[in-house]
Coordinates of N, CA, C and O in Angstrom, one line a residue:
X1 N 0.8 -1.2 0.0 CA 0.0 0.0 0.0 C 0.9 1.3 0.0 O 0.6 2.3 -0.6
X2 N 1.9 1.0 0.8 CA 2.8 1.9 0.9 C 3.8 3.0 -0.6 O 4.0 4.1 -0.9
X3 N 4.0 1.1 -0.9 CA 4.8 1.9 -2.1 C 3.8 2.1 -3.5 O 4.3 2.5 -4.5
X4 N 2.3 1.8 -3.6 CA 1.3 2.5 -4.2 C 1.1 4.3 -4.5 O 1.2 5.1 -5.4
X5 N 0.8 4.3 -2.7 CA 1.0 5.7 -2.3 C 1.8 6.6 -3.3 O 1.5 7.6 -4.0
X6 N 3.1 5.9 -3.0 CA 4.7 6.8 -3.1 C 4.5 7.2 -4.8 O 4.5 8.4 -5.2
X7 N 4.5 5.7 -5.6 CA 3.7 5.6 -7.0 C 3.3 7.2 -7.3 O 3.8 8.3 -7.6
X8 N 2.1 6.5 -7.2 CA 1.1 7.8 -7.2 C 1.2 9.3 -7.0 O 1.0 10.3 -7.8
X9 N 1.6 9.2 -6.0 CA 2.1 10.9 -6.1 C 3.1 11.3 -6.8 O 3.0 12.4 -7.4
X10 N 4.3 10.3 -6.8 CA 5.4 10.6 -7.9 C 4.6 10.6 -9.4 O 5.2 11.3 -10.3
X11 N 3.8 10.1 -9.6 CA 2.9 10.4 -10.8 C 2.4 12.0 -11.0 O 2.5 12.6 -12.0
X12 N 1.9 12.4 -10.2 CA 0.8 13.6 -9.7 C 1.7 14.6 -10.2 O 1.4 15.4 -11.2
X13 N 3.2 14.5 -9.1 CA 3.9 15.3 -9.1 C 4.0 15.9 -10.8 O 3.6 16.8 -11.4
X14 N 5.2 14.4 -11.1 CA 5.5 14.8 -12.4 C 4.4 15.6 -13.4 O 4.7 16.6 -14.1
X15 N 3.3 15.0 -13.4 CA 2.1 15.3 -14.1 C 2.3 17.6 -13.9 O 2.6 18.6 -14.7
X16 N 1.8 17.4 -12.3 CA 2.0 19.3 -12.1 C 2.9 19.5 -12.6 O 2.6 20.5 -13.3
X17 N 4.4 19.2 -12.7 CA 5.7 19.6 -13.3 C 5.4 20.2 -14.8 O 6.1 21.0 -15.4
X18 N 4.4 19.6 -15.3 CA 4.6 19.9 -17.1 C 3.4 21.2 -16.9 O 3.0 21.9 -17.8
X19 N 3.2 21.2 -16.3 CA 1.4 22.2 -16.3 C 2.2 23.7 -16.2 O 3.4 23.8 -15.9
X20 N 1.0 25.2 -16.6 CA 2.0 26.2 -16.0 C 1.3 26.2 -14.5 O 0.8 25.2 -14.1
X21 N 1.4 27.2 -13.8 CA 1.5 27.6 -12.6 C 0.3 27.5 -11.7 O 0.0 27.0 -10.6
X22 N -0.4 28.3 -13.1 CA -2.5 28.4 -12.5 C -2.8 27.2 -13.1 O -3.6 26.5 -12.5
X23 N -2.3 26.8 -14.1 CA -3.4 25.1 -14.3 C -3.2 24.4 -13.3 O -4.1 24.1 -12.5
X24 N -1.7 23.8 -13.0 CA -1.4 23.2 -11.5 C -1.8 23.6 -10.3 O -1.7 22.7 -9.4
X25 N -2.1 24.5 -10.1 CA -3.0 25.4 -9.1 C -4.3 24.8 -8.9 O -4.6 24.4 -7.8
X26 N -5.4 24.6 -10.2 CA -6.4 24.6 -10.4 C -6.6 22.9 -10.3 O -7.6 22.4 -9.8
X27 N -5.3 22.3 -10.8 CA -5.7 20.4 -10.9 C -5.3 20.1 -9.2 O -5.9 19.1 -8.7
X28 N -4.6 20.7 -8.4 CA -4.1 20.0 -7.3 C -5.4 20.6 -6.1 O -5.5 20.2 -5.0
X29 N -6.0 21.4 -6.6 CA -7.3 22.1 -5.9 C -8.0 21.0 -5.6 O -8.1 20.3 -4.6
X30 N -8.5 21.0 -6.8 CA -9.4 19.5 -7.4 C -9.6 18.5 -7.0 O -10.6 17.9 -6.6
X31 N -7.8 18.2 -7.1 CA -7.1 16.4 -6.7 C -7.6 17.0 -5.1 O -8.7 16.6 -4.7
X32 N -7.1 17.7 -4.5 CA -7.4 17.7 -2.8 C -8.5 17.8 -2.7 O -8.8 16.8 -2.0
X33 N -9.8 18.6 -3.0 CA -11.3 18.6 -2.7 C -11.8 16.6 -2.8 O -12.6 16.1 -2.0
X34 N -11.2 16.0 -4.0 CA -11.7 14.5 -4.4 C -11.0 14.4 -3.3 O -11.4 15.0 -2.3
X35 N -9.9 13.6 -3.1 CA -9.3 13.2 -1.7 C -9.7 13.3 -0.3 O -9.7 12.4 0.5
X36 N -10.2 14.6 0.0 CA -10.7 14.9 1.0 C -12.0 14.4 1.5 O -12.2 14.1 2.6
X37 N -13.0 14.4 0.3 CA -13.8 14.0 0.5 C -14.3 12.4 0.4 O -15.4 11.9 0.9
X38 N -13.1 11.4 -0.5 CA -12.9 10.2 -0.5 C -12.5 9.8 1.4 O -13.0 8.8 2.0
X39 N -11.7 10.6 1.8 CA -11.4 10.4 3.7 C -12.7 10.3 4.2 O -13.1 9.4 4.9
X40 N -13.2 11.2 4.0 CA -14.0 11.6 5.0 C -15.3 10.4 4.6 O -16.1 10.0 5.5
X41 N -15.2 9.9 3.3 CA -16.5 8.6 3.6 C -15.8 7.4 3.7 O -16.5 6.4 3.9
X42 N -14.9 7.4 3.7 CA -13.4 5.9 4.4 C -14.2 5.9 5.5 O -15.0 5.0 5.9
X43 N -13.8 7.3 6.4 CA -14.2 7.4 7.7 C -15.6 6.8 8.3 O -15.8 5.9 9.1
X44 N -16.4 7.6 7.8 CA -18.2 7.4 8.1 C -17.9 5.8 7.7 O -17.9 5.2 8.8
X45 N -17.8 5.2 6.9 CA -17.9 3.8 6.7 C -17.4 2.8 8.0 O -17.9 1.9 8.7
X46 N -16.1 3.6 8.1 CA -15.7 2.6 9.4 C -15.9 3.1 10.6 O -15.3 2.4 11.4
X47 N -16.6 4.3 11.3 CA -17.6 4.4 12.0 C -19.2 3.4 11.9 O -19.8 2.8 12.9
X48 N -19.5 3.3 11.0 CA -20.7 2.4 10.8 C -20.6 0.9 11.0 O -21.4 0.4 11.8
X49 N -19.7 0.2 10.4 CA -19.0 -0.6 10.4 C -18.9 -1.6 11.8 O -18.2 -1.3 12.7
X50 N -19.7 -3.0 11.8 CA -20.1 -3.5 13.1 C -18.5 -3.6 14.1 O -17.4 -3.9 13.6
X51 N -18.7 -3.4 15.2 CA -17.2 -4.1 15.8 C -17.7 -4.7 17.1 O -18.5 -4.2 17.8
X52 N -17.0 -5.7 17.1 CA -16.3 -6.4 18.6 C -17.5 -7.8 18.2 O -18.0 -8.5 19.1
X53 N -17.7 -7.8 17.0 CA -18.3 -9.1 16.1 C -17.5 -10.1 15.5 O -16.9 -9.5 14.6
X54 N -17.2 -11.1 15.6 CA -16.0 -11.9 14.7 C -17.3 -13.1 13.9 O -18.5 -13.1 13.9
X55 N -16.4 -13.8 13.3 CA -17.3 -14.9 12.8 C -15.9 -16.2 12.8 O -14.7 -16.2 12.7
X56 N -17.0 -17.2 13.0 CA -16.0 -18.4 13.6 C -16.9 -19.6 12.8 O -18.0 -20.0 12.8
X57 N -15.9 -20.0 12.3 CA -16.2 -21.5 11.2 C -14.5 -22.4 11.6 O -13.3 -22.1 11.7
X58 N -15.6 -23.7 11.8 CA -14.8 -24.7 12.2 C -15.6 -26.0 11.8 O -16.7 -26.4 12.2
X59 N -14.6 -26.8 10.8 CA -15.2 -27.8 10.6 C -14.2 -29.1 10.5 O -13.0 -28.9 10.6
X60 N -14.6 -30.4 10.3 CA -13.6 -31.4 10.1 C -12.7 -31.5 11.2 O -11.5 -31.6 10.9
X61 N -13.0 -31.7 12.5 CA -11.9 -31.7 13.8 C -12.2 -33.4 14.0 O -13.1 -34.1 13.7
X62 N -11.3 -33.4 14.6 CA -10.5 -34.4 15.3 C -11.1 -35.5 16.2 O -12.2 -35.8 15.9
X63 N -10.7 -36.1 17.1 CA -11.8 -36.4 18.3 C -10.8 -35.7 19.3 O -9.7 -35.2 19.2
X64 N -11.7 -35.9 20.5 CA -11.2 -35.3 21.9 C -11.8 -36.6 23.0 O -12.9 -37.2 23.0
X65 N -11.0 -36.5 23.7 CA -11.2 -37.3 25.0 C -11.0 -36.8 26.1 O -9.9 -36.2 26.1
X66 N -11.7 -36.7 27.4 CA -11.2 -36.3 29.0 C -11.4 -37.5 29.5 O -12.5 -38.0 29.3
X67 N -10.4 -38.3 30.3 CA -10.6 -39.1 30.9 C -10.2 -38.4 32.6 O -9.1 -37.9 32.9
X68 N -11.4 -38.7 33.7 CA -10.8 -37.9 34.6 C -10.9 -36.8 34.8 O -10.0 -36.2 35.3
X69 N -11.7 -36.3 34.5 CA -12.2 -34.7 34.8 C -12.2 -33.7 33.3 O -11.6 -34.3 32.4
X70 N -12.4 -33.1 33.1 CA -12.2 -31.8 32.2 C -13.3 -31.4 31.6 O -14.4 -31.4 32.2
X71 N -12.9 -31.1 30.0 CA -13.8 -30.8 29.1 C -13.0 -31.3 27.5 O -11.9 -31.1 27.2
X72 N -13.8 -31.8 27.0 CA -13.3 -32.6 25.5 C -14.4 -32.0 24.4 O -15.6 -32.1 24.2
X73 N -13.5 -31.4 23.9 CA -14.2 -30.0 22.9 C -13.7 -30.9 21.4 O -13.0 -31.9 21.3
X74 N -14.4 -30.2 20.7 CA -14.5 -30.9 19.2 C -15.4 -30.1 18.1 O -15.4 -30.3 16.9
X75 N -16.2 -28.9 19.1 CA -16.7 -28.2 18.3 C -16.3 -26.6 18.1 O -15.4 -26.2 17.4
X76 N -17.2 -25.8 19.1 CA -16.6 -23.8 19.2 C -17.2 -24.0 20.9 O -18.1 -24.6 21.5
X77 N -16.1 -23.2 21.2 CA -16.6 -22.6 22.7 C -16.4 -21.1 22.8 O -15.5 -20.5 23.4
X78 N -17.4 -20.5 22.2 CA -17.5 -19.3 21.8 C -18.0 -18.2 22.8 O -18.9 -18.7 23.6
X79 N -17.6 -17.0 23.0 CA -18.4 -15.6 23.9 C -19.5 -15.0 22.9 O -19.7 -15.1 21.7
X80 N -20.1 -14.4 24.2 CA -21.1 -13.8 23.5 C -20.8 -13.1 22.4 O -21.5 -13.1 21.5
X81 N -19.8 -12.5 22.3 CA -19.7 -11.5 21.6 C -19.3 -11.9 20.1 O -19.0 -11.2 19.2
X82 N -19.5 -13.5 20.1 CA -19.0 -14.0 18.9 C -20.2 -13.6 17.7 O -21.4 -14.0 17.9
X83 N -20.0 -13.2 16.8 CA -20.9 -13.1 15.6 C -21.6 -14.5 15.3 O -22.1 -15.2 16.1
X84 N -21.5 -14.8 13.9 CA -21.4 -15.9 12.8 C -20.9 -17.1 13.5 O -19.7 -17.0 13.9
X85 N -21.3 -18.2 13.8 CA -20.7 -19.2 14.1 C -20.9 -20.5 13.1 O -22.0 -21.1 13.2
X86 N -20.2 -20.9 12.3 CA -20.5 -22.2 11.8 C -19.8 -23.8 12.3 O -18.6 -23.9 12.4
X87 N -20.5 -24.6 12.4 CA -20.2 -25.8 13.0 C -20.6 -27.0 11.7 O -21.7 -27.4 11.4
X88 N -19.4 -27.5 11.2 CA -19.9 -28.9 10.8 C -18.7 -29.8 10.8 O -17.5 -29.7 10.9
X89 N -19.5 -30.8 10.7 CA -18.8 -32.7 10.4 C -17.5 -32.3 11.6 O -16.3 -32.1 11.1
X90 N -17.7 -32.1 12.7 CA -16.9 -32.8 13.9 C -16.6 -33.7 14.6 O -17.2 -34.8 14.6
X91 N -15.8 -33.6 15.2 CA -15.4 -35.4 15.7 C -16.2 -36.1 16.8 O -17.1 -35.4 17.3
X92 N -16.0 -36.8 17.0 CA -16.2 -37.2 18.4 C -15.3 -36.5 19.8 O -14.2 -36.1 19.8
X93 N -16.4 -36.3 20.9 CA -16.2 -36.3 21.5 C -16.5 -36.2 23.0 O -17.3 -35.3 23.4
X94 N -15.7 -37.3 24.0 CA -16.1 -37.7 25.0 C -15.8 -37.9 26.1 O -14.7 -38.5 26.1
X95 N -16.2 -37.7 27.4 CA -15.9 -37.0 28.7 C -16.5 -38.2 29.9 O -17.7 -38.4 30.2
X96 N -15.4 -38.7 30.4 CA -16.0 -39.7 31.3 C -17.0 -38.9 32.7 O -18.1 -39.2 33.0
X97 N -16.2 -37.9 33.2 CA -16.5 -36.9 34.5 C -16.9 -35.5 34.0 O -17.7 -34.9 34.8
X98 N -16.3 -34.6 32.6 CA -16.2 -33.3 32.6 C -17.8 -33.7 32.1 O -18.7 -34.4 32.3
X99 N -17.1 -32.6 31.2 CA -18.2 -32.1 29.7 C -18.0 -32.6 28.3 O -16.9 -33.1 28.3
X100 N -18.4 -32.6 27.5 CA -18.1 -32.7 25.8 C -19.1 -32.0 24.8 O -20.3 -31.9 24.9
X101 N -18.1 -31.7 23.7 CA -19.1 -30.6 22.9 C -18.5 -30.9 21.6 O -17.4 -30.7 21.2
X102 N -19.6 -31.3 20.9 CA -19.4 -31.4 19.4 C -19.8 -30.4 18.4 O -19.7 -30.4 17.2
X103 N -20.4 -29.4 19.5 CA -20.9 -28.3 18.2 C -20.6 -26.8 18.7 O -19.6 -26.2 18.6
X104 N -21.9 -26.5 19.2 CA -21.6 -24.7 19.9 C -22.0 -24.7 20.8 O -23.1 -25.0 21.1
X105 N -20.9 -24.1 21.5 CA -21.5 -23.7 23.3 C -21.0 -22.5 23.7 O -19.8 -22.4 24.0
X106 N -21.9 -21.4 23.7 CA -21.4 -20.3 24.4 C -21.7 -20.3 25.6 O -22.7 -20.7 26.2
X107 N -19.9 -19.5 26.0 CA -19.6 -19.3 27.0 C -19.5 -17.7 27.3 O -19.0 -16.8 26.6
X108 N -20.2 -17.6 28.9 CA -20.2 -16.1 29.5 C -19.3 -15.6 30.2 O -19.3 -14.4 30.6

């Protein structure tokens, strides 16, 4: 992105270099009014823009076992705050004493 930027303006520049004084005046007015106002709806966009949402896809796992206490997971053990959750074709899995979870379980 960086060396896009650099690009670009070294473009711009050269471009004003051939111009006289008031045309270049008049195109870099311009270039800054579009620019400014290209920021300014970047911005509003990522103000609008949901956060502290993720999305979580997990499929094809493994098995799990607890023997003896725990938890034997195989699916999502997700927070509230998780968005989108997808669950498919998981393993087995199985818990003599804890828990086990083959799909979705939120946690608080």
């Amino acid at each position: 992105m960086l060396v896009t930027t650099v690009l670009v303006l070294a473009v711009f520049a050269g471009a004003l270099s051939l111009l006289s004084w008031d045309r270049a005046n008049q195109v870099a007015g311009m270039v800054s009014a579009v620019v400014g106002v290209a920021a300014l709806g970047i911005g509003v966009c990522g103000l609008l823009a949901p956060t502290g949402s993720t999305s979580v896809q997990v499929s094809r796992t493994g098995r799990a076992t607890a023997i003896g206490g725990g938890d034997a997971n195989t699916g999502v053990l997700a927070s509230s705050s998780a968005g989108a959750v997808s669950v498919e074709e998981t393993g087995d899995a199985r818990a003599d004493v804890g828990s086990a979870n083959t799909g979705y379980r939120r946690q608080e």
